Structures are given as C-alpha cells and as structure tokens.
C-alpha cells in the first residue's frame, strides 16, 4: 500500500511538471509561430511596397514623357517618346514576369520536367553564351568544371539559374574582373559555384540579397535591374530540391553557391 | 495574298493585331470565341491560325486539337497570357507550331508568323544542303562557309546562328527566336548575349566584304538580306 501512495505522491508533481512543461512548450511554439507570421506579413507588405515603388517609378517617367510629347506637334518628338515608352513597358513587363515566375516557384506550382541533363555540357554552353558579353565588359569568364557531371533535373530551370547568376555577375563585377564558373560532385550532391574577384557581399547582406527587390545600394536608383534575379535563383534551386547561398570567394569577391541533389527532380512537386 | 485567322476574344487586341497584319500584307479574318473560331477554321482556307488559349465557349488548345484530329494542317501560333514553362509544352503538344506569351511585341509575333509560313512553304521541297545569299554560301554537309569565294572560319555556334539566319533570309528574326532555335533556351537573359554573338558573326561575314548582309532592325532583332 505504502508503495502505491509513494508512487502517487511522486507522480503528482511529475505530472504537474509535465503539464506545465507542455503548456510552456505550446506557448513558446505559439510565440514562434506568431513571430514567423509577423515576419511573413512584414515581408509581404515590404514586397507590396517594393512592387508599387518599382512600377510607380517607370509609370511616373512614362506619364511625364507622354505628357511632354503631347504638348509638341513634332512627329520626331512623338516617335522618340513612343520608343522610350516601349522601353519602359518592356522593363515593367520584365518585373511582372519575374514576379509571376517567383510566385509560381515558391507556391510549388512549377512542373519540373525530369530528364538526365549533361551538366558539364550545359555549364560549358553557358560559358560559351556569356563569354563574349563578359569580354565586351572587360571581364574574364572562365570555367573549372568536372567532366561527365549529370543530374536528373529540368534543363531550362538549370539554365535560368545559371543565366540569372551570370547576368548578376556581368552587372556588378567591375571591369577588369574575373568570373569563375565551377561545378563538382560532393557525395550525392552537386555544387555549382559562380564566383568573382569583385567587391564581394558584406556578411550582414548575405541572406538579404536573396529577398525580392534587394539591392546592395539602398537608394535603389541604379537602373541596373529590378533586384529579382537572385530571388529567382534561390526559388528555382529550391524547386529542384536544392538551395542557393552566397559566401566569400577564394578569388576575393563573392561566391554564389547552388547545391543540388544529383537526382534533383526526383520528388517532382504536383501542381496545386 | 496569305490568309490568316485570328481567334482571340479580346476584341480590341484582335482589332489592332488585324490592322498590323493587314498593313504587313496579309488578309485577316477574326473570330472572338472558340465555337466561331472552330467553324471559321473549318470553313476557310487559311494559311495560318493565331489562337488564344483562354477563349469563351471552347478553349484554344481543345479547339486546335479538334482541328488537328480532323486532319487540318495549317500552322498554328498559340497566344497565351500564362507563360509557364509547361504551358509552352502543352501548347506545342496540342498541335501548336509556335507559342508566344502575352503581352507580346507585335514585331515578335509578325516575325514568328513569317517564320511559320516560310517553313510551311519550304516543307514541300526536299532538304537543302547548300544555302546561298548573294556571294555568301553555306555548305551544310561539309559545314563550310565562303563569301566571294573566300573561306570563312566559324565556331560551331556561329555556324548554327548563320544557318538559322540564312534559312530565314529576308525576314526579321528576333533575339528570342534566336535563343530558342539556336541555343534552345526558352527564356530571355537580362544580358545582351545574342547581340554580342551577332556582332562577332558580322565581323566575320561582313567586315571585309560588300554589301553588308546582316542588318540590325532597331528594337526588334536582325535580318539577313542584300538591301540595307
């Protein structure tokens, strides 16, 4: 009998402790969830603000241009204005297309066409495609790619990842710089590196630059792009069950690293 | 005169497309829903159909599938506002010959229509092994290029690029068309990659010869032809 009482006496505080612990745990989880929700809401709001900003700027220019042209009678002036209008529209279209692709990739609505891709070949092709443009900007684009790398993935998506990374390099690495594209197998993973000897990315910006509309220059006046390229890189890498990050390169600048599993598209996501 | 059918429910967009194509020398018929479109495609003897995907009464891809199942072979250009990677594949699978995402540039659409019409015409002949424009000659089997009898050394990609331009000589070719057909990339990089390849090709085939054959069409793309 005494033993039973002893057990009860011991169990009651243990049970109470467990209940307290569980409640506290639940509270902590709730708090975490709340913080995440707040962060998501903030990011959505920030994105919305940025979209509004990024579309309002060209709209303002468009409006001013059209109004100025309408005050004139000269056909040549009209023509020049219309050509600028077309350029602005193209820029806005690019932003909208990139946002749509991002939304689709992040919501899991992108169908992945799984096929064996000759990754070594694709990387060489990308170098061949971009090398002349790099040279024109007095940049050297080189490759250090392991032979016979293959991956189960979507060729177009892989090419878009690489193309966005190279677009980014050509935009931001100063003339005279070196860009190195390399790829190697690491266990059951593949690592693709795009690195340079440019100014690099400050540590506190390394995660931020993958966010929509992020630019190192906060004034956002540089008309070099909408700041969506790296967001696309990360979103597409995740669609392929991989990820993208940035680190310091042994070349002295930034190293953009895309890690993919060799059977990247094995788990293809169903369309919603 | 070539006869085109545009099946597009956006009346204003269809009208401006019709006007543009008529100015370019085509006879154009319009249909604003899937049922009318199907009927007009069956009744008319069109050289090409331009079909919007989202149509009232019957969607564009289903409509095209019916036409193809009935054995009708006119080239079809699909218009879509969606623009996902797989939409393009679905469009081509339904029997489309090319695919353009809205909002499109009129010149892009026109260039693709002309490419499709030309392809349809050349399908009747046998495969060509030699392409020629003025004194520029391409031997596709021997993979050799000469201009005014002088051999021109081209990189493999430059050869493919020139071959595509030669096959579409006299016709505007856009950057997107080149990326799709020469490199097989179905997206547009932000960098002017195609322009730089074109300027290298131009150095080789035009620089020491006259007249220049490879011309830039401002805001659109390129054209290979004798006249400036």
Short mmCIF file of C-alpha atoms in Angstrom, two decimals, chain A:
data_model
loop_
_atom_site.label_atom_id
_atom_site.label_comp_id
_atom_site.label_asym_id
_atom_site.label_seq_id
_atom_site.Cartn_x
_atom_site.Cartn_y
_atom_site.Cartn_z
CA UNK A 1 0.00 0.00 0.00
CA UNK A 2 2.68 2.37 1.11
CA UNK A 3 4.42 1.79 -2.22
CA UNK A 4 1.33 2.87 -4.17
CA UNK A 5 0.95 6.05 -2.13
CA UNK A 6 4.59 6.77 -2.63
CA UNK A 7 4.17 6.38 -6.42
CA UNK A 8 1.13 8.65 -6.40
CA UNK A 9 2.94 11.20 -4.29
CA UNK A 10 5.83 11.12 -6.72
CA UNK A 11 3.68 11.09 -9.87
CA UNK A 12 1.53 14.07 -8.99
CA UNK A 13 4.39 16.58 -9.05
CA UNK A 14 5.89 14.85 -12.10
CA UNK A 15 2.54 15.04 -13.88
CA UNK A 16 2.06 18.64 -12.89
CA UNK A 17 5.57 19.41 -14.02
CA UNK A 18 4.95 17.70 -17.36
CA UNK A 19 1.67 19.57 -17.84
CA UNK A 20 3.41 22.85 -17.02
CA UNK A 21 6.26 22.00 -19.37
CA UNK A 22 3.85 21.09 -22.17
CA UNK A 23 1.86 24.29 -21.71
CA UNK A 24 5.05 26.33 -21.72
CA UNK A 25 6.25 24.50 -24.81
CA UNK A 26 2.93 25.20 -26.53
CA UNK A 27 3.20 28.84 -25.56
CA UNK A 28 6.73 29.01 -26.94
CA UNK A 29 5.57 27.36 -30.16
CA UNK A 30 2.72 29.81 -30.43
CA UNK A 31 5.08 32.71 -29.85
CA UNK A 32 7.42 31.35 -32.52
CA UNK A 33 4.52 30.93 -34.91
CA UNK A 34 3.39 34.46 -34.18
CA UNK A 35 6.87 35.85 -34.82
CA UNK A 36 7.00 33.95 -38.11
CA UNK A 37 3.57 35.20 -39.12
CA UNK A 38 4.58 38.75 -38.32
CA UNK A 39 7.76 38.29 -40.36
CA UNK A 40 5.80 36.87 -43.31
CA UNK A 41 3.24 39.67 -43.10
CA UNK A 42 6.01 42.23 -42.97
CA UNK A 43 7.76 40.65 -45.91
CA UNK A 44 4.51 40.57 -47.89
CA UNK A 45 3.91 44.23 -47.04
CA UNK A 46 7.50 45.09 -47.92
CA UNK A 47 7.18 43.20 -51.21
CA UNK A 48 3.95 45.00 -51.98
CA UNK A 49 5.58 48.36 -51.22
CA UNK A 50 8.54 47.43 -53.40
CA UNK A 51 6.35 46.33 -56.30
CA UNK A 52 4.41 49.57 -56.04
CA UNK A 53 7.69 51.50 -55.95
CA UNK A 54 9.26 49.56 -58.79
CA UNK A 55 6.25 50.00 -61.03
CA UNK A 56 5.45 53.56 -59.98
CA UNK A 57 8.88 54.85 -60.93
CA UNK A 58 8.64 53.81 -64.59
CA UNK A 59 4.97 54.84 -64.65
CA UNK A 60 5.93 58.32 -63.49
CA UNK A 61 8.56 58.54 -66.22
CA UNK A 62 6.05 57.23 -68.77
CA UNK A 63 3.46 59.78 -67.78
CA UNK A 64 5.89 62.69 -67.86
CA UNK A 65 7.24 61.59 -71.20
CA UNK A 66 3.83 61.20 -72.82
CA UNK A 67 2.57 64.49 -71.43
CA UNK A 68 5.66 66.33 -72.67
CA UNK A 69 5.33 64.75 -76.11
CA UNK A 70 1.64 65.67 -76.34
CA UNK A 71 2.50 69.34 -75.80
CA UNK A 72 4.53 69.24 -79.01
CA UNK A 73 3.43 68.90 -82.62
CA UNK A 74 6.68 67.44 -83.95
CA UNK A 75 6.36 63.90 -85.29
CA UNK A 76 10.02 63.19 -84.47
CA UNK A 77 9.45 64.10 -80.82
CA UNK A 78 6.41 61.82 -80.73
CA UNK A 79 8.36 58.99 -82.19
CA UNK A 80 11.26 59.34 -79.75
CA UNK A 81 8.78 59.47 -76.84
CA UNK A 82 6.97 56.37 -78.08
CA UNK A 83 10.25 54.50 -78.32
CA UNK A 84 11.07 55.38 -74.72
CA UNK A 85 7.53 54.35 -73.72
CA UNK A 86 8.12 50.94 -75.30
CA UNK A 87 11.39 50.53 -73.39
CA UNK A 88 9.67 51.38 -70.11
CA UNK A 89 6.86 48.94 -70.84
CA UNK A 90 9.42 46.23 -71.56
CA UNK A 91 11.09 46.92 -68.22
CA UNK A 92 7.77 46.71 -66.39
CA UNK A 93 6.90 43.52 -68.22
CA UNK A 94 10.21 42.01 -67.10
CA UNK A 95 9.43 42.83 -63.48
CA UNK A 96 5.94 41.34 -63.70
CA UNK A 97 7.18 38.20 -65.46
CA UNK A 98 9.90 37.68 -62.85
CA UNK A 99 7.38 38.15 -60.02
CA UNK A 100 4.99 35.66 -61.62
CA UNK A 101 7.78 33.10 -62.02
CA UNK A 102 8.83 33.67 -58.40
CA UNK A 103 5.29 33.29 -57.09
CA UNK A 104 4.86 30.12 -59.09
CA UNK A 105 8.16 28.63 -57.95
CA UNK A 106 7.57 29.46 -54.28
CA UNK A 107 3.99 28.19 -54.26
CA UNK A 108 5.13 24.84 -55.65
CA UNK A 109 3.20 25.36 -58.88
CA UNK A 110 6.11 24.77 -61.19
CA UNK A 111 6.13 21.48 -63.04
CA UNK A 112 9.59 20.00 -63.20
CA UNK A 113 10.42 18.09 -66.36
CA UNK A 114 12.82 15.47 -65.05
CA UNK A 115 15.44 14.35 -67.51
CA UNK A 116 19.09 13.42 -67.37
CA UNK A 117 20.93 16.65 -68.07
CA UNK A 118 24.55 16.75 -69.11
CA UNK A 119 25.51 19.37 -66.54
CA UNK A 120 29.11 19.66 -67.70
CA UNK A 121 27.83 20.34 -71.22
CA UNK A 122 25.25 22.85 -70.01
CA UNK A 123 27.84 24.79 -68.00
CA UNK A 124 30.22 24.89 -70.96
CA UNK A 125 27.37 26.13 -73.12
CA UNK A 126 26.61 28.89 -70.63
CA UNK A 127 30.24 29.97 -70.68
CA UNK A 128 30.17 29.98 -74.46
CA UNK A 129 26.93 32.02 -74.42
CA UNK A 130 28.18 34.61 -71.92
CA UNK A 131 31.92 34.82 -72.62
CA UNK A 132 31.63 37.34 -75.49
CA UNK A 133 29.36 39.63 -73.41
CA UNK A 134 31.78 39.35 -70.49
CA UNK A 135 34.68 40.23 -72.75
CA UNK A 136 32.81 43.24 -74.04
CA UNK A 137 32.63 44.50 -70.43
CA UNK A 138 36.34 43.77 -69.97
CA UNK A 139 35.60 40.80 -67.74
CA UNK A 140 37.10 37.34 -68.00
CA UNK A 141 34.71 34.41 -67.71
CA UNK A 142 36.37 31.08 -67.06
CA UNK A 143 35.19 27.59 -66.22
CA UNK A 144 36.56 24.88 -63.93
CA UNK A 145 34.09 22.09 -64.44
CA UNK A 146 34.40 18.44 -63.61
CA UNK A 147 33.87 16.23 -66.66
CA UNK A 148 30.82 13.99 -67.07
CA UNK A 149 28.60 15.59 -64.44
CA UNK A 150 24.98 14.63 -64.93
CA UNK A 151 21.88 15.48 -62.98
CA UNK A 152 18.23 14.46 -63.03
CA UNK A 153 16.63 17.85 -63.43
CA UNK A 154 14.93 20.36 -65.71
CA UNK A 155 17.39 21.79 -68.23
CA UNK A 156 15.50 25.05 -68.71
CA UNK A 157 15.30 25.68 -64.97
CA UNK A 158 19.01 24.93 -64.50
CA UNK A 159 19.85 27.23 -67.39
CA UNK A 160 17.70 30.00 -65.88
CA UNK A 161 19.53 29.65 -62.56
CA UNK A 162 22.90 29.95 -64.29
CA UNK A 163 21.75 32.74 -66.56
CA UNK A 164 20.47 34.81 -63.64
CA UNK A 165 23.73 34.30 -61.75
CA UNK A 166 25.81 35.30 -64.76
CA UNK A 167 23.57 38.31 -65.51
CA UNK A 168 24.18 39.36 -61.92
CA UNK A 169 27.96 38.97 -62.25
CA UNK A 170 28.13 40.92 -65.50
CA UNK A 171 26.14 43.71 -63.88
CA UNK A 172 28.11 44.05 -60.67
CA UNK A 173 31.71 42.88 -61.17
CA UNK A 174 33.80 45.92 -62.11
CA UNK A 175 35.70 45.98 -65.42
CA UNK A 176 38.94 44.02 -65.36
CA UNK A 177 37.39 41.42 -63.07
CA UNK A 178 37.40 37.65 -63.21
CA UNK A 179 34.33 35.43 -63.05
CA UNK A 180 34.77 31.73 -62.47
CA UNK A 181 32.09 29.12 -63.06
CA UNK A 182 32.84 25.77 -61.47
CA UNK A 183 30.99 22.60 -60.61
CA UNK A 184 31.89 19.46 -58.73
CA UNK A 185 30.18 16.41 -57.27
CA UNK A 186 30.18 16.22 -53.46
CA UNK A 187 28.80 12.87 -52.34
CA UNK A 188 25.23 12.66 -53.59
CA UNK A 189 25.18 16.41 -54.13
CA UNK A 190 26.37 18.72 -56.87
CA UNK A 191 27.81 22.10 -56.15
CA UNK A 192 27.76 24.83 -58.75
CA UNK A 193 29.81 27.93 -57.97
CA UNK A 194 29.75 31.29 -59.66
CA UNK A 195 32.45 33.40 -58.08
CA UNK A 196 34.37 36.56 -58.78
CA UNK A 197 37.12 38.86 -57.55
CA UNK A 198 34.78 41.84 -57.23
CA UNK A 199 33.92 43.74 -54.05
CA UNK A 200 32.01 40.81 -52.50
CA UNK A 201 28.85 40.85 -50.39
CA UNK A 202 29.02 42.15 -46.78
CA UNK A 203 28.25 39.45 -44.20
CA UNK A 204 25.06 41.13 -42.97
CA UNK A 205 23.70 41.27 -46.53
CA UNK A 206 24.37 37.66 -47.48
CA UNK A 207 20.89 36.39 -46.73
CA UNK A 208 19.13 39.62 -47.59
CA UNK A 209 20.28 39.75 -51.20
CA UNK A 210 18.10 36.73 -51.98
CA UNK A 211 14.99 38.64 -50.95
CA UNK A 212 12.80 40.24 -53.59
CA UNK A 213 13.91 43.67 -54.73
CA UNK A 214 17.03 43.52 -52.57
CA UNK A 215 19.95 45.57 -53.80
CA UNK A 216 23.21 46.40 -52.11
CA UNK A 217 22.61 50.03 -52.94
CA UNK A 218 19.62 51.01 -50.80
CA UNK A 219 18.93 54.18 -52.77
CA UNK A 220 17.55 51.87 -55.49
CA UNK A 221 18.36 54.49 -58.06
CA UNK A 222 20.74 52.31 -60.02
CA UNK A 223 18.75 51.25 -63.04
CA UNK A 224 20.72 48.07 -63.39
CA UNK A 225 17.88 45.70 -62.65
CA UNK A 226 14.83 45.10 -60.55
CA UNK A 227 16.64 43.08 -57.89
CA UNK A 228 14.75 39.88 -58.59
CA UNK A 229 17.47 37.76 -60.22
CA UNK A 230 18.89 36.24 -57.05
CA UNK A 231 15.41 35.60 -55.61
CA UNK A 232 14.70 33.64 -58.78
CA UNK A 233 17.97 31.72 -58.39
CA UNK A 234 17.06 30.62 -54.86
CA UNK A 235 13.42 29.85 -55.73
CA UNK A 236 14.37 27.76 -58.78
CA UNK A 237 17.11 25.95 -56.82
CA UNK A 238 14.50 25.06 -54.19
CA UNK A 239 12.10 23.82 -56.85
CA UNK A 240 14.93 21.44 -57.79
CA UNK A 241 15.18 20.34 -54.13
CA UNK A 242 18.35 22.33 -53.66
CA UNK A 243 19.32 25.73 -52.34
CA UNK A 244 21.40 28.81 -53.07
CA UNK A 245 23.59 30.90 -50.81
CA UNK A 246 26.44 33.35 -51.02
CA UNK A 247 29.82 33.22 -49.30
CA UNK A 248 33.25 34.75 -49.66
CA UNK A 249 35.18 33.51 -52.65
CA UNK A 250 38.80 32.43 -52.57
CA UNK A 251 39.14 34.81 -55.51
CA UNK A 252 38.41 37.66 -53.12
CA UNK A 253 34.86 38.54 -54.12
CA UNK A 254 31.52 36.81 -53.83
CA UNK A 255 30.86 33.10 -54.33
CA UNK A 256 27.28 32.18 -55.23
CA UNK A 257 26.80 28.54 -54.40
CA UNK A 258 23.97 26.41 -55.73
CA UNK A 259 23.70 22.98 -54.16
CA UNK A 260 21.57 20.36 -55.87
CA UNK A 261 20.97 16.72 -55.21
CA UNK A 262 22.12 14.61 -58.18
CA UNK A 263 18.53 13.45 -58.60
CA UNK A 264 17.22 16.96 -58.16
CA UNK A 265 13.82 16.44 -59.69
CA UNK A 266 13.11 13.02 -58.21
CA UNK A 267 10.49 14.49 -55.94
CA UNK A 268 8.57 16.48 -58.51
CA UNK A 269 6.04 18.78 -56.99
CA UNK A 270 2.45 18.40 -58.01
CA UNK A 271 0.74 21.46 -59.41
CA UNK A 272 -1.74 22.93 -56.92
#
